[in-house]
XYZ file of C-alpha atoms in Angstrom:
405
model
C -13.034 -30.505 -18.646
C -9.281 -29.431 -19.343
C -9.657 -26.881 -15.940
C -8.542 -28.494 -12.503
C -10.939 -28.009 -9.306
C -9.721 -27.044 -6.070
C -8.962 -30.395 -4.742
C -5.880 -31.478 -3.749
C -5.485 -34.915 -4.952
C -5.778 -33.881 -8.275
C -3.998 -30.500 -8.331
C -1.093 -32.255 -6.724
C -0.344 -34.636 -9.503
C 0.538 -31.017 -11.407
C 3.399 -29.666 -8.990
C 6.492 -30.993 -10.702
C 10.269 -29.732 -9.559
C 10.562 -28.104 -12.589
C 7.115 -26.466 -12.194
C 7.880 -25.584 -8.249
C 11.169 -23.922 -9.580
C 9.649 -21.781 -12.176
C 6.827 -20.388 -9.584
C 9.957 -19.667 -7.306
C 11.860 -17.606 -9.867
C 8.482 -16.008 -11.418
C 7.811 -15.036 -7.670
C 11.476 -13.697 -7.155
C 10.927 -11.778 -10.547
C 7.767 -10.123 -9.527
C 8.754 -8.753 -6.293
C 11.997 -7.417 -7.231
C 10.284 -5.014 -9.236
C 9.090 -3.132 -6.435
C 12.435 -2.706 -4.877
C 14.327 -1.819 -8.256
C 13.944 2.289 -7.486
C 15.030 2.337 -3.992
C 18.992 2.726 -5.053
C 18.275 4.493 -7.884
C 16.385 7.415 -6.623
C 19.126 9.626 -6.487
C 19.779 9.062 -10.053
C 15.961 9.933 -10.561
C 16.042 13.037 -8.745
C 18.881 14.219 -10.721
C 17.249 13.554 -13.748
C 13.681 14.349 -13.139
C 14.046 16.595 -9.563
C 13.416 15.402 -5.769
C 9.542 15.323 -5.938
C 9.842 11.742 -8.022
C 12.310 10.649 -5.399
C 9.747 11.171 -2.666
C 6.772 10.124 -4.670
C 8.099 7.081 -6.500
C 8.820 4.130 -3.643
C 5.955 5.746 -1.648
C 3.334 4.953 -4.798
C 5.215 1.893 -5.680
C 4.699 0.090 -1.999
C 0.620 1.761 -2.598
C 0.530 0.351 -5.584
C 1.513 -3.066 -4.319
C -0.659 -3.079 -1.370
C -3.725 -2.153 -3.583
C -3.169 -5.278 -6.250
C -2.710 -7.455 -3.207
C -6.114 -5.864 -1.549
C -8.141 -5.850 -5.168
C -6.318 -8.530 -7.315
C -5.270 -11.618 -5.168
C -9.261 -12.480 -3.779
C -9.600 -12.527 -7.833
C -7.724 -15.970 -7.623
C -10.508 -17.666 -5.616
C -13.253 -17.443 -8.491
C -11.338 -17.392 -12.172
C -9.019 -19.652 -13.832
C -5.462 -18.494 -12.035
C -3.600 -19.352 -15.265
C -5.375 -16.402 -17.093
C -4.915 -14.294 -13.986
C -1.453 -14.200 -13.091
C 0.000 -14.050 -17.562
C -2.404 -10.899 -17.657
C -0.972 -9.410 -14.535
C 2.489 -10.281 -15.894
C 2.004 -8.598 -18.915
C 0.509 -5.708 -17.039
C 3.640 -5.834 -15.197
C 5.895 -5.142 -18.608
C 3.881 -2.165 -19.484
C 4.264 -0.368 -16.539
C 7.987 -1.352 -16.937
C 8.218 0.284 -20.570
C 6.235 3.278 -19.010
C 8.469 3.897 -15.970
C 11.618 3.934 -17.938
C 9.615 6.291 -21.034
C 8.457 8.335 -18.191
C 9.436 11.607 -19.711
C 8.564 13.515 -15.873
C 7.980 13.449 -12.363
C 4.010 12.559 -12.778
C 4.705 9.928 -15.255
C 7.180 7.867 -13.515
C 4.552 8.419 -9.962
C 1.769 6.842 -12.152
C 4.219 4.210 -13.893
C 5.366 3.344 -10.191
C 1.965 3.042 -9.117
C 1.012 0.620 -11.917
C 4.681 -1.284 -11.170
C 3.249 -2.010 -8.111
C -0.132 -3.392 -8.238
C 0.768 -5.648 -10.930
C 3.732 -6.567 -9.155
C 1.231 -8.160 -6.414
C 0.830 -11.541 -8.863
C 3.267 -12.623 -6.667
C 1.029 -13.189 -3.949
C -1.226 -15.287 -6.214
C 1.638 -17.858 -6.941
C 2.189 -18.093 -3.621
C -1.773 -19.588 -2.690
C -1.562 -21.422 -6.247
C 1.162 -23.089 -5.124
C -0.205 -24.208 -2.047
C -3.296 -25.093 -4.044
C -0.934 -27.342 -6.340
C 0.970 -29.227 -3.507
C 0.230 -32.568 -1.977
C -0.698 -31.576 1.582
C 1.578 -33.506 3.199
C 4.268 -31.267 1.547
C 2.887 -28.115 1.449
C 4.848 -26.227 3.618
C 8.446 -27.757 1.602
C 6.270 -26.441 -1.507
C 5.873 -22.619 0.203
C 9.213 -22.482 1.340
C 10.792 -23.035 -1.919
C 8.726 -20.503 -3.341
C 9.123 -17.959 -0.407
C 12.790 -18.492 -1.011
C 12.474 -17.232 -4.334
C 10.865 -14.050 -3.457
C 13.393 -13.436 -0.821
C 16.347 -13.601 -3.414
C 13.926 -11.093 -5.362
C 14.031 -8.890 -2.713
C 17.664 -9.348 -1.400
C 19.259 -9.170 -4.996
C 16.894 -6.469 -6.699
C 18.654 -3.914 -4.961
C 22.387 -4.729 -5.905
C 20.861 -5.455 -9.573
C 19.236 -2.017 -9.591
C 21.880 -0.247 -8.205
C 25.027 -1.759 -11.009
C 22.639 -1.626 -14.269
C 21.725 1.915 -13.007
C 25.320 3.146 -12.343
C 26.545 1.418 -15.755
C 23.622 2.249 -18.166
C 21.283 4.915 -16.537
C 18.544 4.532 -14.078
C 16.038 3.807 -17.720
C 17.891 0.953 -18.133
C 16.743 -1.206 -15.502
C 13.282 -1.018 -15.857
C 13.489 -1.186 -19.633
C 15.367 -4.570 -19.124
C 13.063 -5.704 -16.589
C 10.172 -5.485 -19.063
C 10.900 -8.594 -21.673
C 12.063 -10.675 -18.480
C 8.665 -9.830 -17.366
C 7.016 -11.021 -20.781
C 9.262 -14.314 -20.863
C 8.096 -15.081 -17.749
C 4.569 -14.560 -18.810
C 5.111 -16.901 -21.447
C 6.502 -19.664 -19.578
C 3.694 -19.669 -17.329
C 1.349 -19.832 -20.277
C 3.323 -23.041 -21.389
C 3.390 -24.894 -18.207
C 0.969 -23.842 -15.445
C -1.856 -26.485 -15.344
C -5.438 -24.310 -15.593
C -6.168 -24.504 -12.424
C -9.849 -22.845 -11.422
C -11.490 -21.677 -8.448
C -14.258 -23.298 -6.988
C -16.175 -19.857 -6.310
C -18.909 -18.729 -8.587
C -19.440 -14.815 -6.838
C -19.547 -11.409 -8.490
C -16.599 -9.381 -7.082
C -18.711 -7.130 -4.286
C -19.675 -10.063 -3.012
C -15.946 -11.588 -3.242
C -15.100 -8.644 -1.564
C -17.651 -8.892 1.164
C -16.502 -12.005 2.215
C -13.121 -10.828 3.429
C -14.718 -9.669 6.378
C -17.052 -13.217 7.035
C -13.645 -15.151 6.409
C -12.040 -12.630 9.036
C -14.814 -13.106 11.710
C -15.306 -16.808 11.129
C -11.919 -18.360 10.719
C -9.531 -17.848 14.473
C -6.679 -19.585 13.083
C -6.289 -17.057 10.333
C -6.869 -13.948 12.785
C -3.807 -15.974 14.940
C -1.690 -16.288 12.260
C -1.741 -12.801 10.445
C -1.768 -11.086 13.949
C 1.957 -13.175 15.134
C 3.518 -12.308 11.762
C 2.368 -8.705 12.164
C 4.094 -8.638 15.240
C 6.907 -10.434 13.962
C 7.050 -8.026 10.879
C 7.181 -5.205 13.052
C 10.221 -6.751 14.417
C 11.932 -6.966 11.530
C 11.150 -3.786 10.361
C 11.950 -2.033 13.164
C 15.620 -3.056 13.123
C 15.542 -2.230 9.245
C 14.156 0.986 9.793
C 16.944 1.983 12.157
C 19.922 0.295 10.971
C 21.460 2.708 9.179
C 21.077 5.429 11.917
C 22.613 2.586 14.564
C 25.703 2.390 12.275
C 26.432 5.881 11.963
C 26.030 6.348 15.250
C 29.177 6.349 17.557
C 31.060 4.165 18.823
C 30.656 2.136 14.967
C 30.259 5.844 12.750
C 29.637 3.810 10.126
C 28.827 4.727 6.198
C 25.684 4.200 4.690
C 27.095 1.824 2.724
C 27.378 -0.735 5.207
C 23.662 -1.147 5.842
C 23.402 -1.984 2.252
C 25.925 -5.356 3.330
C 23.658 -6.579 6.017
C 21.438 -7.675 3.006
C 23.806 -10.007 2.116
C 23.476 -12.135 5.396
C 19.867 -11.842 5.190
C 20.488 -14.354 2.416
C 20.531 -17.334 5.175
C 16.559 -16.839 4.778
C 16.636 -18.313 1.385
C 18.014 -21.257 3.474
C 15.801 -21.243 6.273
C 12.267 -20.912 4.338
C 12.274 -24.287 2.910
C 13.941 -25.601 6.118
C 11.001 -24.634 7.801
C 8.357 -25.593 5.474
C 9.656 -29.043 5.409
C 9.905 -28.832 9.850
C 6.241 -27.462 9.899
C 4.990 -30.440 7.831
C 7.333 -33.015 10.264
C 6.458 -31.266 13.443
C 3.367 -29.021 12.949
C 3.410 -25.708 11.989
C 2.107 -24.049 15.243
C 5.365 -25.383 17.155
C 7.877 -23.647 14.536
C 5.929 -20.688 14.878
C 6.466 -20.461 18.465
C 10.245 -21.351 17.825
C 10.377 -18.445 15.336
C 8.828 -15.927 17.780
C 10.847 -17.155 20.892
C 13.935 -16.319 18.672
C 12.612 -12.692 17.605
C 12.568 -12.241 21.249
C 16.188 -13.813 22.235
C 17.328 -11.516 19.122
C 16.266 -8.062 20.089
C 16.998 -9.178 23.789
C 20.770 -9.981 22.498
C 21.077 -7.006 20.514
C 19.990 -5.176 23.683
C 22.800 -6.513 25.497
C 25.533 -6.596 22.918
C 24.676 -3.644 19.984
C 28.358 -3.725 18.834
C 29.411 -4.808 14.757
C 29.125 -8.802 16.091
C 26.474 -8.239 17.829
C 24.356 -6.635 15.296
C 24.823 -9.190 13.198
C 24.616 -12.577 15.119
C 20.779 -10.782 16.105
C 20.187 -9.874 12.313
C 20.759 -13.729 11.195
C 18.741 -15.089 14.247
C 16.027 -12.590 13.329
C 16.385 -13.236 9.730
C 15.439 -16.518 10.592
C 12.693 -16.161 13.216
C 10.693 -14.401 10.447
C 11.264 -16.552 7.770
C 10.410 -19.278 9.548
C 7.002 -18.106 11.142
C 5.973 -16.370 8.096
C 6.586 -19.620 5.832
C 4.814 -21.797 8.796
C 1.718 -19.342 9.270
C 1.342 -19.377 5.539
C 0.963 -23.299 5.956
C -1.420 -22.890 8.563
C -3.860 -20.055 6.732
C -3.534 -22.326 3.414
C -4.812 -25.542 5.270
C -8.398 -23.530 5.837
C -10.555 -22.988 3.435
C -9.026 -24.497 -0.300
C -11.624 -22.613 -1.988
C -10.549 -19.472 -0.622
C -6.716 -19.381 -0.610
C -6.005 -16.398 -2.399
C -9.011 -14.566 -0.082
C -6.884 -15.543 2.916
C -3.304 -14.799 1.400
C -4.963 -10.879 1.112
C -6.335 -10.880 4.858
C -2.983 -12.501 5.823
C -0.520 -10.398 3.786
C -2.511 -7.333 4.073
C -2.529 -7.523 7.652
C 1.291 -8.459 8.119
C 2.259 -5.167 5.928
C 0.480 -3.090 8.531
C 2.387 -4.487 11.087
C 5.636 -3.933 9.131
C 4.356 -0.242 8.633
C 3.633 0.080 12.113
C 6.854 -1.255 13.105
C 8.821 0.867 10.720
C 6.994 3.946 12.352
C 7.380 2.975 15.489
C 10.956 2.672 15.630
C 11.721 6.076 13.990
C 9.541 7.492 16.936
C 11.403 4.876 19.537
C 15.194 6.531 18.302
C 14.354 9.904 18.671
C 13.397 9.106 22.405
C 16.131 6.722 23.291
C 18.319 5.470 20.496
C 19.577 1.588 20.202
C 18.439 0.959 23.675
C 14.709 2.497 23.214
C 14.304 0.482 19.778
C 15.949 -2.659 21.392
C 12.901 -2.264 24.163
C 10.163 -1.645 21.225
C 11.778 -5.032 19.266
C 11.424 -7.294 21.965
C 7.672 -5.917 22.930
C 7.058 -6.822 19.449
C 8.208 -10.236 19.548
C 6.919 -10.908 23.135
C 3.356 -10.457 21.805
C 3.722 -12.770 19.011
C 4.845 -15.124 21.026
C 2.325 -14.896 23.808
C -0.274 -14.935 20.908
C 0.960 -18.524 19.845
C 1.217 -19.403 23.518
C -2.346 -18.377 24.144
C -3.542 -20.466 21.372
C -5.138 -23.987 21.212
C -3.009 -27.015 20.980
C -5.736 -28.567 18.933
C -8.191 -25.994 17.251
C -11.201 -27.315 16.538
C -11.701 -27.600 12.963
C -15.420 -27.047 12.987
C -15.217 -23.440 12.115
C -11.828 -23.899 10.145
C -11.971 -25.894 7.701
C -15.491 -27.144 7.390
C -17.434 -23.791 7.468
C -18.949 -23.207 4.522
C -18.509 -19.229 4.919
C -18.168 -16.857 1.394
């Protein structure tokens, strides 16, 4: 048979550097695509009027969290290979369709589409895992996390030149053939790698919840990094009000640079991939959440320029860290359902980020820096108290030998 089971021993024997830098790059390229409209919406409501400037990042982020609730299980029972060039090509459509969109109702729909095909990323994430050697798993999810973190960092200063130069069209017209290349160098190299379950998709989909109820580790994990997540996007959420605000009155403008130190993630992803498989991943969890906390409680204390960002890079750091390390853990469960637990993980992280982001708007209008400062470290204190409370040594009983679908 020219398809590879789920076992590691053989799937690892696939996961070249050249192969482990492509599924970083094809991950970077698939995310981005969801952050391409945020700095050109005021180019889109000039051309097509302020509903599609409302509609358009709100459908796109819908869009994304629907392929990641619907799409990514889909990994556990077909052959990925197929999976992930279909949803790229999907991906170029909706590209040619967003930048055709000749109105407001198009573009929604095209933005929609952008984003639930834009969720393959979160299926190279588990394939990669799947593709590893376990004893370097979490090195092998940190490169590839740092590639979707440059996706996300850079899309926006991308989006925002091409669109000033050439027209807000431009960008997602350009994005499409990238999107087709990649889909053909995938094609070429990915080893057919298939999953081990034979279900119909209601039942695929009906096993979420058993997986949920079953596995404590996983329940652990996505619960710290939706704390954590909150976190982070509670200071995101605010930032640009905190600058503005006196004594710094600063510009909109320089929120956008803060991106640029978020960069040190890039470095700190496979740092901590490669420190979860020396030390465990459990203890750089706890180290992650531990520094949300001294972060927020920093920025508490000192909210001026340096201030804001010595706690950005330290946070910036705490959550790249945890989230690479809690991916290890959740991947190390159940090999036959990686791309099940990638959805209850990822799914359940994004809530916490919406929460956060929510949260924080309500926290400024009732006390400013100081109120969000207080909400930030509540956040982080209960991921970290969830990683204190847990086992040193979970059994693995229920884990990794329970034969739950």
């Amino acid at each position: 048979m020219d398809a590879l089971g789920g076992s590691d021993e053989i799937a690892a024997e696939r996961l070249s550097r050249g192969l482990l830098l492509t599924l970083a790059a094809a991950t970077g390229l698939a995310v981005a695509n969801i952050y391409y409209n945020q700095p050109m919406l005021g180019l889109i409501e000039a051309s097509l009027g302020p509903g599609a400037a409302t509609s358009v990042p709100v459908l796109t982020q819908l869009g994304y969290a629907s392929g990641l609730f619907l799409l990514t299980p889909l990994g556990d029972v077909t052959r990925r290979k197929q999976l992930i060039v279909a949803e790229f090509v999907l991906l170029a459509i909706a590209l040619v369709l967003a930048g055709a969109a000749p109105d407001a109702l198009t573009l929604a729909i095209a933005s929609a589409l952008v984003g639930f095909a834009a969720s393959v990323a979160q299926q190279l994430v588990p394939l990669t895992a799947e593709l590893a050697q376990p004893q370097r798993r979490g090195a092998a999810i940190g490169a590839v996390m740092s590639g979707l973190l440059l996706g996300v960092l850079l899309s926006r200063t991308l989006a925002g030149f091409v669109a000033a130069q050439f027209g807000w069209r431009t960008m997602f017209l350009a994005a499409s053939p990238t999107m087709l290349l990649v889909a053909l160098a995938l094609q070429a190299i990915l080893p057919d790698v298939r999953g081990e379950l034979r279900l119909p998709y209601p039942e695929l989909m009906g096993s979420l919840r058993r997986l949920w109820r079953d596995l404590a580790a996983l329940r652990r994990a996505a619960f710290t990094q939706a704390f954590l997540f909150a976190a982070f996007s509670a200071f995101w959420t605010v930032l640009a009000l905190r600058l503005a605000a006196p004594p710094l009155g600063l510009g909109a403008g320089s929120a956008g640079l803060f991106g640029v130190v978020g960069t040190i993630g890039v470095i700190a992803a496979p740092l901590a991939g490669r420190l979860a498989d020396a030390r465990g991943p459990s203890t750089i969890v706890r180290l992650g959440a531990a520094l949300a906390l001294a972060s927020w409680a920093g920025m508490a204390l000192w909210s001026d320029l340096a201030g804001l960002v010595a706690g950005v890079l330290a946070l910036d750091l705490a959550m790249q860290a945890a989230l690479v390390s809690n991916q290890h853990v959740i991947y190390a469960l159940r090999a036959d359902a990686r791309g099940r637990l990638n959805t209850l993980f990822m799914t359940t992280m994004f809530l916490g980020g919406a929460g956060g982001s929510f949260s924080a708007m309500i926290a400024w209008r009732l006390g400013e820096w100081p109120a969000v400062a207080v909400l930030g470290m509540a956040f982080s204190a209960a991921a970290l108290a969830i990683q204190l409370r847990a086992p040193t040594r979970p059994s693995r009983s229920r884990e990794a030998g329970s034969e739950t679908r």
